[in-house]
Coordinates of C-alpha atoms in Angstrom, one line a residue:
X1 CA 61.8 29.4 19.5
X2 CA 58.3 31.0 20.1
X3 CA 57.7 33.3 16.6
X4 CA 54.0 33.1 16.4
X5 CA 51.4 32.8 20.1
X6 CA 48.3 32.8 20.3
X7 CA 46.3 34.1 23.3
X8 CA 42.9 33.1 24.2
X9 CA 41.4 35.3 26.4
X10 CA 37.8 36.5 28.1
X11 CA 39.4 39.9 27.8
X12 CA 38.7 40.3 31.6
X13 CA 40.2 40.5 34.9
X14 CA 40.1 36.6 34.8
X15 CA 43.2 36.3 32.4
X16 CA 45.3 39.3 33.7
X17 CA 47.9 37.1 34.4
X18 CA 48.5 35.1 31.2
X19 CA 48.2 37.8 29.5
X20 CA 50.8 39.2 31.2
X21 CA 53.0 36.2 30.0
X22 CA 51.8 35.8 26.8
X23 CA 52.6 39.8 26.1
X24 CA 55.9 39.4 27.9
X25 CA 57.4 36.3 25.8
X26 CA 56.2 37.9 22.5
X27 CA 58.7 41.1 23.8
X28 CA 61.2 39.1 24.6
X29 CA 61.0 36.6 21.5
X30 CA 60.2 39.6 19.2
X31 CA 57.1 36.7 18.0
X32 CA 54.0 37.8 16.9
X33 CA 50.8 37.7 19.2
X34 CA 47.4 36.9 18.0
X35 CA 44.6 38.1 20.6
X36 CA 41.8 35.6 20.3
X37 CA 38.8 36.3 22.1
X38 CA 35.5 34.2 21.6
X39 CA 32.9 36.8 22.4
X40 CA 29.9 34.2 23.1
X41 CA 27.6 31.3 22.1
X42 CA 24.2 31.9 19.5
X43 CA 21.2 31.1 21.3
X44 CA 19.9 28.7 19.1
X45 CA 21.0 27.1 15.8
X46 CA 22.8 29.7 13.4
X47 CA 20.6 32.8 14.9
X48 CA 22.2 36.3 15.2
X49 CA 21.4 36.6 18.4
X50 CA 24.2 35.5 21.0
X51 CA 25.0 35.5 24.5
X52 CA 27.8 38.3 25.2
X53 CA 30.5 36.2 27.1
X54 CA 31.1 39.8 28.9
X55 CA 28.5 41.4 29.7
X56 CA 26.0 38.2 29.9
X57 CA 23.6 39.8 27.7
X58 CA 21.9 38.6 24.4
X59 CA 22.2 41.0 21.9
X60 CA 22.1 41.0 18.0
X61 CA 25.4 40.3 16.3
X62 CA 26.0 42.6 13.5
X63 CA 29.6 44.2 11.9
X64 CA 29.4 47.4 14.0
X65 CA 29.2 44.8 17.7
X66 CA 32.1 43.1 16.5
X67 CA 34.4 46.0 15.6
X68 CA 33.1 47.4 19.3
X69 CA 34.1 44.8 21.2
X70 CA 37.6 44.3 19.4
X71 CA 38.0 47.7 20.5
X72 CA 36.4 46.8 23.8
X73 CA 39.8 43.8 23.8
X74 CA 42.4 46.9 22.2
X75 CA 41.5 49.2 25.2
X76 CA 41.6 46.1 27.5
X77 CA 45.0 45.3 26.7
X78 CA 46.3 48.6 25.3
X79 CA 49.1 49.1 28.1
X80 CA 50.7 45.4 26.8
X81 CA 50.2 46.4 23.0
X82 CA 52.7 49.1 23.1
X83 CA 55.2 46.6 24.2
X84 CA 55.0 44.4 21.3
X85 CA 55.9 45.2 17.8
X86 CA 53.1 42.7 15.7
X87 CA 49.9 41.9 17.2
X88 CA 46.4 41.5 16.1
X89 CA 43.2 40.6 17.5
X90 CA 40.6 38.3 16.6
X91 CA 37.3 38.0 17.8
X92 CA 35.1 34.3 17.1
X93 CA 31.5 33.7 17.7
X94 CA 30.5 29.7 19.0
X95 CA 32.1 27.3 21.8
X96 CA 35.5 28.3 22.7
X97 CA 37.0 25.1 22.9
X98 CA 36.2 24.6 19.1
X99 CA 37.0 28.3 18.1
X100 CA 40.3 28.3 19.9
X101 CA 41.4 24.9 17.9
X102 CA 40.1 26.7 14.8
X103 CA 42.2 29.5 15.1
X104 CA 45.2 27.1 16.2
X105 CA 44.8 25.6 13.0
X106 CA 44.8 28.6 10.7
X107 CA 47.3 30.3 12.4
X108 CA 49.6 27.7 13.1
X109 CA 51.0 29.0 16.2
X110 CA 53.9 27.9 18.3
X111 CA 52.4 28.3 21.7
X112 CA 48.7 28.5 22.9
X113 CA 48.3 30.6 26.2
X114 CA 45.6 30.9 28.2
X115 CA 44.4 31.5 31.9
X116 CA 43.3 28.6 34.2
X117 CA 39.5 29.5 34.7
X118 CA 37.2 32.4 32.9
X119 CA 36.4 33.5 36.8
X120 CA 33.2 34.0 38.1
X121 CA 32.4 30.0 37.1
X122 CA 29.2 30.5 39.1
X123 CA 27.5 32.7 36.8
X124 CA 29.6 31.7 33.5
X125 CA 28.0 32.0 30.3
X126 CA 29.4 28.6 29.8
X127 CA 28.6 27.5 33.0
X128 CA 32.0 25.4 33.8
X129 CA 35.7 27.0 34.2
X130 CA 38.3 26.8 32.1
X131 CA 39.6 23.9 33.8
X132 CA 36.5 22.2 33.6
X133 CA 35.6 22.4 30.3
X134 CA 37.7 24.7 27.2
X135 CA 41.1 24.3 28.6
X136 CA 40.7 20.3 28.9
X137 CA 39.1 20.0 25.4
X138 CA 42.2 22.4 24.1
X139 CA 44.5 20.5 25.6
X140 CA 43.8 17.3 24.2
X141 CA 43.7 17.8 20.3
X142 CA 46.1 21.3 20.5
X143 CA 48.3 21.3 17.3
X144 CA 50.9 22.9 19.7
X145 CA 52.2 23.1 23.2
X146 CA 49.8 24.8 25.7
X147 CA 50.7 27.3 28.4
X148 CA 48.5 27.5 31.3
X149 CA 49.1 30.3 33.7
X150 CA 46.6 29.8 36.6
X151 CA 47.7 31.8 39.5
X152 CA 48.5 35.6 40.0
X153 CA 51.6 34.6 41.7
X154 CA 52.9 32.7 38.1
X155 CA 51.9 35.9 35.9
X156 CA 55.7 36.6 35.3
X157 CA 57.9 35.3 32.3
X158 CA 61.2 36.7 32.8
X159 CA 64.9 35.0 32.9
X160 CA 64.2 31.9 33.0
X161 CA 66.2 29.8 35.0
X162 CA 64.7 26.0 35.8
X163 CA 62.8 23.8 34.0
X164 CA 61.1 20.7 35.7
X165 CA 60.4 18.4 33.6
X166 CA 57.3 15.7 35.5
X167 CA 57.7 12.3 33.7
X168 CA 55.6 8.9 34.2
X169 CA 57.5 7.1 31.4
X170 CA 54.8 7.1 28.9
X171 CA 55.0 7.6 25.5
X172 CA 53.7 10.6 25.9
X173 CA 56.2 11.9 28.4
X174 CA 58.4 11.3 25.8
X175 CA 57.3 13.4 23.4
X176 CA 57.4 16.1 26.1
X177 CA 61.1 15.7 27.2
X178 CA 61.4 16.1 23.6
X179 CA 59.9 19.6 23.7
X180 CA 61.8 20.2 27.5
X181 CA 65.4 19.3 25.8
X182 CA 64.9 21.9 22.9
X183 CA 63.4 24.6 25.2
X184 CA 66.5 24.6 28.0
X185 CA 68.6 24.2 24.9
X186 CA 67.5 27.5 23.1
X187 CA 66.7 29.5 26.2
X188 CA 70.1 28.2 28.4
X189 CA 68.5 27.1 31.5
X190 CA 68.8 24.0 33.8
X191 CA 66.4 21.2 33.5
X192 CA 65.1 19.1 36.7
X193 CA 63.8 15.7 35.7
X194 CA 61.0 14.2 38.1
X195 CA 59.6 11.5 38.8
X196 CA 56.8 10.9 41.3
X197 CA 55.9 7.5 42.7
X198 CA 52.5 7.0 43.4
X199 CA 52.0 5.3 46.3
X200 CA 48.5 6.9 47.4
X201 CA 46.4 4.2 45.5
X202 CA 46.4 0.6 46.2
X203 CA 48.3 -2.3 44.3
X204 CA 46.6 -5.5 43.7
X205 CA 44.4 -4.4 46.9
X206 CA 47.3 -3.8 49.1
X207 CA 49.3 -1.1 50.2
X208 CA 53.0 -1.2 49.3
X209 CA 55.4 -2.4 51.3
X210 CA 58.1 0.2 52.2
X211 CA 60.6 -2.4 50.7
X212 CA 58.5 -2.7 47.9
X213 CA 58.7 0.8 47.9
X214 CA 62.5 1.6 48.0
X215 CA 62.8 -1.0 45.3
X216 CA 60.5 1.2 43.1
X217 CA 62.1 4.3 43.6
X218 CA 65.1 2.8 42.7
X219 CA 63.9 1.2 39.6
X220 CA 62.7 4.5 38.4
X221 CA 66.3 6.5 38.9
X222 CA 67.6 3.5 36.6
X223 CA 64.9 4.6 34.2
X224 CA 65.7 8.3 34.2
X225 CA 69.7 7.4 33.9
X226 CA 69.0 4.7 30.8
X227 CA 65.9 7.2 29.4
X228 CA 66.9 10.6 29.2
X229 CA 70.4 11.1 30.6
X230 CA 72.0 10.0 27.4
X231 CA 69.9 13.1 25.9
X232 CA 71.8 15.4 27.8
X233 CA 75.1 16.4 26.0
X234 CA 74.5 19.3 25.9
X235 CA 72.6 20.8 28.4
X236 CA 75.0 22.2 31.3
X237 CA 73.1 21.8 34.1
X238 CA 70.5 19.5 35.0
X239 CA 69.9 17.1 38.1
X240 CA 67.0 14.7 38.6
X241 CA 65.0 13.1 41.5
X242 CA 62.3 10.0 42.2
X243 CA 60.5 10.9 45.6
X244 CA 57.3 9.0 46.7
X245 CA 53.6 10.1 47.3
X246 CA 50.6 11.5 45.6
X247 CA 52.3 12.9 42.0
X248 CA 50.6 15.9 41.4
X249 CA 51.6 17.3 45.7
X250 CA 55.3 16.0 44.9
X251 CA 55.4 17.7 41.3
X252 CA 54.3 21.1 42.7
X253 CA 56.5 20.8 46.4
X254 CA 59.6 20.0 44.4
X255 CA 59.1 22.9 41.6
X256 CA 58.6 25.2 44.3
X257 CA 62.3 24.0 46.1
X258 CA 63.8 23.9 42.7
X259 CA 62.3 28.3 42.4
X260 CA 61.2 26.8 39.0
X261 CA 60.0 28.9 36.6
X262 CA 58.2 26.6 34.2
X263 CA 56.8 23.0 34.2
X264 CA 56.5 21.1 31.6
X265 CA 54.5 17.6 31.7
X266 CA 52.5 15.1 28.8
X267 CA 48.8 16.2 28.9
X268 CA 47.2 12.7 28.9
X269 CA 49.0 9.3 29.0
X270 CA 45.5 7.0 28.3
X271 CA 43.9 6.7 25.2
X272 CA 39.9 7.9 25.1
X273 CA 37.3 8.2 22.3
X274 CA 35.6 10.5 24.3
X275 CA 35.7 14.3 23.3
X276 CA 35.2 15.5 26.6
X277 CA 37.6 13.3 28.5
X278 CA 39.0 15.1 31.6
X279 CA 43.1 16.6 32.1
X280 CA 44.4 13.8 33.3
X281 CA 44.4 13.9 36.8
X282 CA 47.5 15.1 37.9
X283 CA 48.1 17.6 35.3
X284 CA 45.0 19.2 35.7
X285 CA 46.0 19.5 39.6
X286 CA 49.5 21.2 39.2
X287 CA 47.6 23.4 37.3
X288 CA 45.6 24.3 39.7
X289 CA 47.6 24.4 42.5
X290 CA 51.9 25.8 40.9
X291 CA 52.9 28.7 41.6
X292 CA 54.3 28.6 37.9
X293 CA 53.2 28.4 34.1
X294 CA 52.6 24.9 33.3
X295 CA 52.9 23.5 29.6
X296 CA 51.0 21.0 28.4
X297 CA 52.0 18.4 25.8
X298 CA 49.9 16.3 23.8
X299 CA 51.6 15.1 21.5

């Protein structure tokens, strides 16, 4: 399923723990691995001069800097390398954001991976985390599914076991059931399908009613059954649930009781014209806060 991943990475401490996952699904998929890493910004204009990501230094950017500091990334990650049988690296000068989408285009991967924050967002070269800035921008134009791997604790990728599957009933939900269904299909593993009422903002001005509430929750288990059920042939084992309160705390409690090992939601379900348009809220928090890999569909 996964034959080609790319990995965007600061090459530090930082993204340990996707690498970890990105280097252990191109083992076990015997897929090829391309190690991106976007070494910094020019100063000014198209000047040769740029701002080491790294080391936070300006220096002058010549053929003998590059090859350095892809040997800098080989050394980085030279314990993972011997695990995998075709890997290269790849190192891009300008915004990461646009340099991973480049990349993503000529390479044409099946999976994007990258860590939840760069670290040390204080100081940052790019002055914003991750989250706040390259992986939002990635997510919403990716030509491919995006894994995030935020926490330590998620930096594993081994026999996967349970899906969860966070739906809202968009469109875009859709088209990531779409990507859930062929993934427990080709790997063999259960899929829980969730849905989270959100009853933390006000309707019409008004809180809802706890009638109005049960009436909802209800509703939405008739959605799932008439939705996606009928999609299920041939998947073995799967359940699915509709509990009530703020979606993103619901998403992440029941993954944990399910032990899942992946979740899989639709990166944005509102159209914007705006380039730097934030994760949509709730994804943007599992992230943060699963103790798993979440992947990110946009399309």
């Amino acid at each position: 399923m996964f034959k080609k991943i790319l990995f965007a990475t600061s090459a530090t401490e930082a993204c340990d723990h996707a690498a970890r996952v990105a280097f252990n699904m191109a083992k076990s998929y015997n897929a090829q691995i391309c190690i991106l890493h976007v070494l910094g910004v020019p100063t000014r204009g198209f000047s040769q001069v740029v701002l080491d990501v790294k080391t936070k230094e300006k220096v002058v950017l010549d053929d003998e800097y590059i090859a350095w500091v892809e040997e800098e990334v080989k050394v980085h990650y030279s314990k993972q390398i011997e695990t995998v049988q075709n890997y290269e690296i790849k190192v891009a000068i300008g915004l990461p954001h646009r340099e991973i989408l480049r990349a993503a285009r000529e390479i044409a991967p099946d999976l994007v991976v990258m860590g939840g924050s760069t670290g040390d967002d204080e100081d940052s070269v790019y002055k914003k985390s991750m989250v706040g800035s390259t992986l939002q921008r990635v997510a919403k134009v990716a030509p491919c599914p995006l894994l995030v791997v935020n926490r330590p604790a998620a930096s594993f990728w081994g026999g996967m076991s349970n899906v969860v599957f966070g739906t809202d009933f968009s469109k875009a939900s859709d088209a990531a059931f779409r990507f859930a269904l062929q993934l427990v299909k080709a790997l063999d593993c259960e899929l829980h399908i969730f849905h989270a009422l959100d009853i933390g903002s006000m309707h019409l001005g008004r809180s809802m009613t706890q009638d109005e509430i049960e009436s909802n929750l209800r509703e939405s288990l008739h959605r799932i059954r008439g939705r996606y059920i009928p999609e299920m042939k041939d998947v073995p084992e799967y359940d699915f649930e509709v509990w009530e309160g703020i979606p993103y705390v619901e998403i992440v409690k029941y993954a944990r009781e399910k032990h899942a090992d992946l979740i899989i939601m639709a990166h944005h379900t509102q159209k914007s014209s705006q380039e730097d348009t934030r994760l949509g809220s709730n994804i943007e928090q599992v992230i943060v806060r699963a103790g798993c890999p979440v992947i990110s569909i946009n399309r």
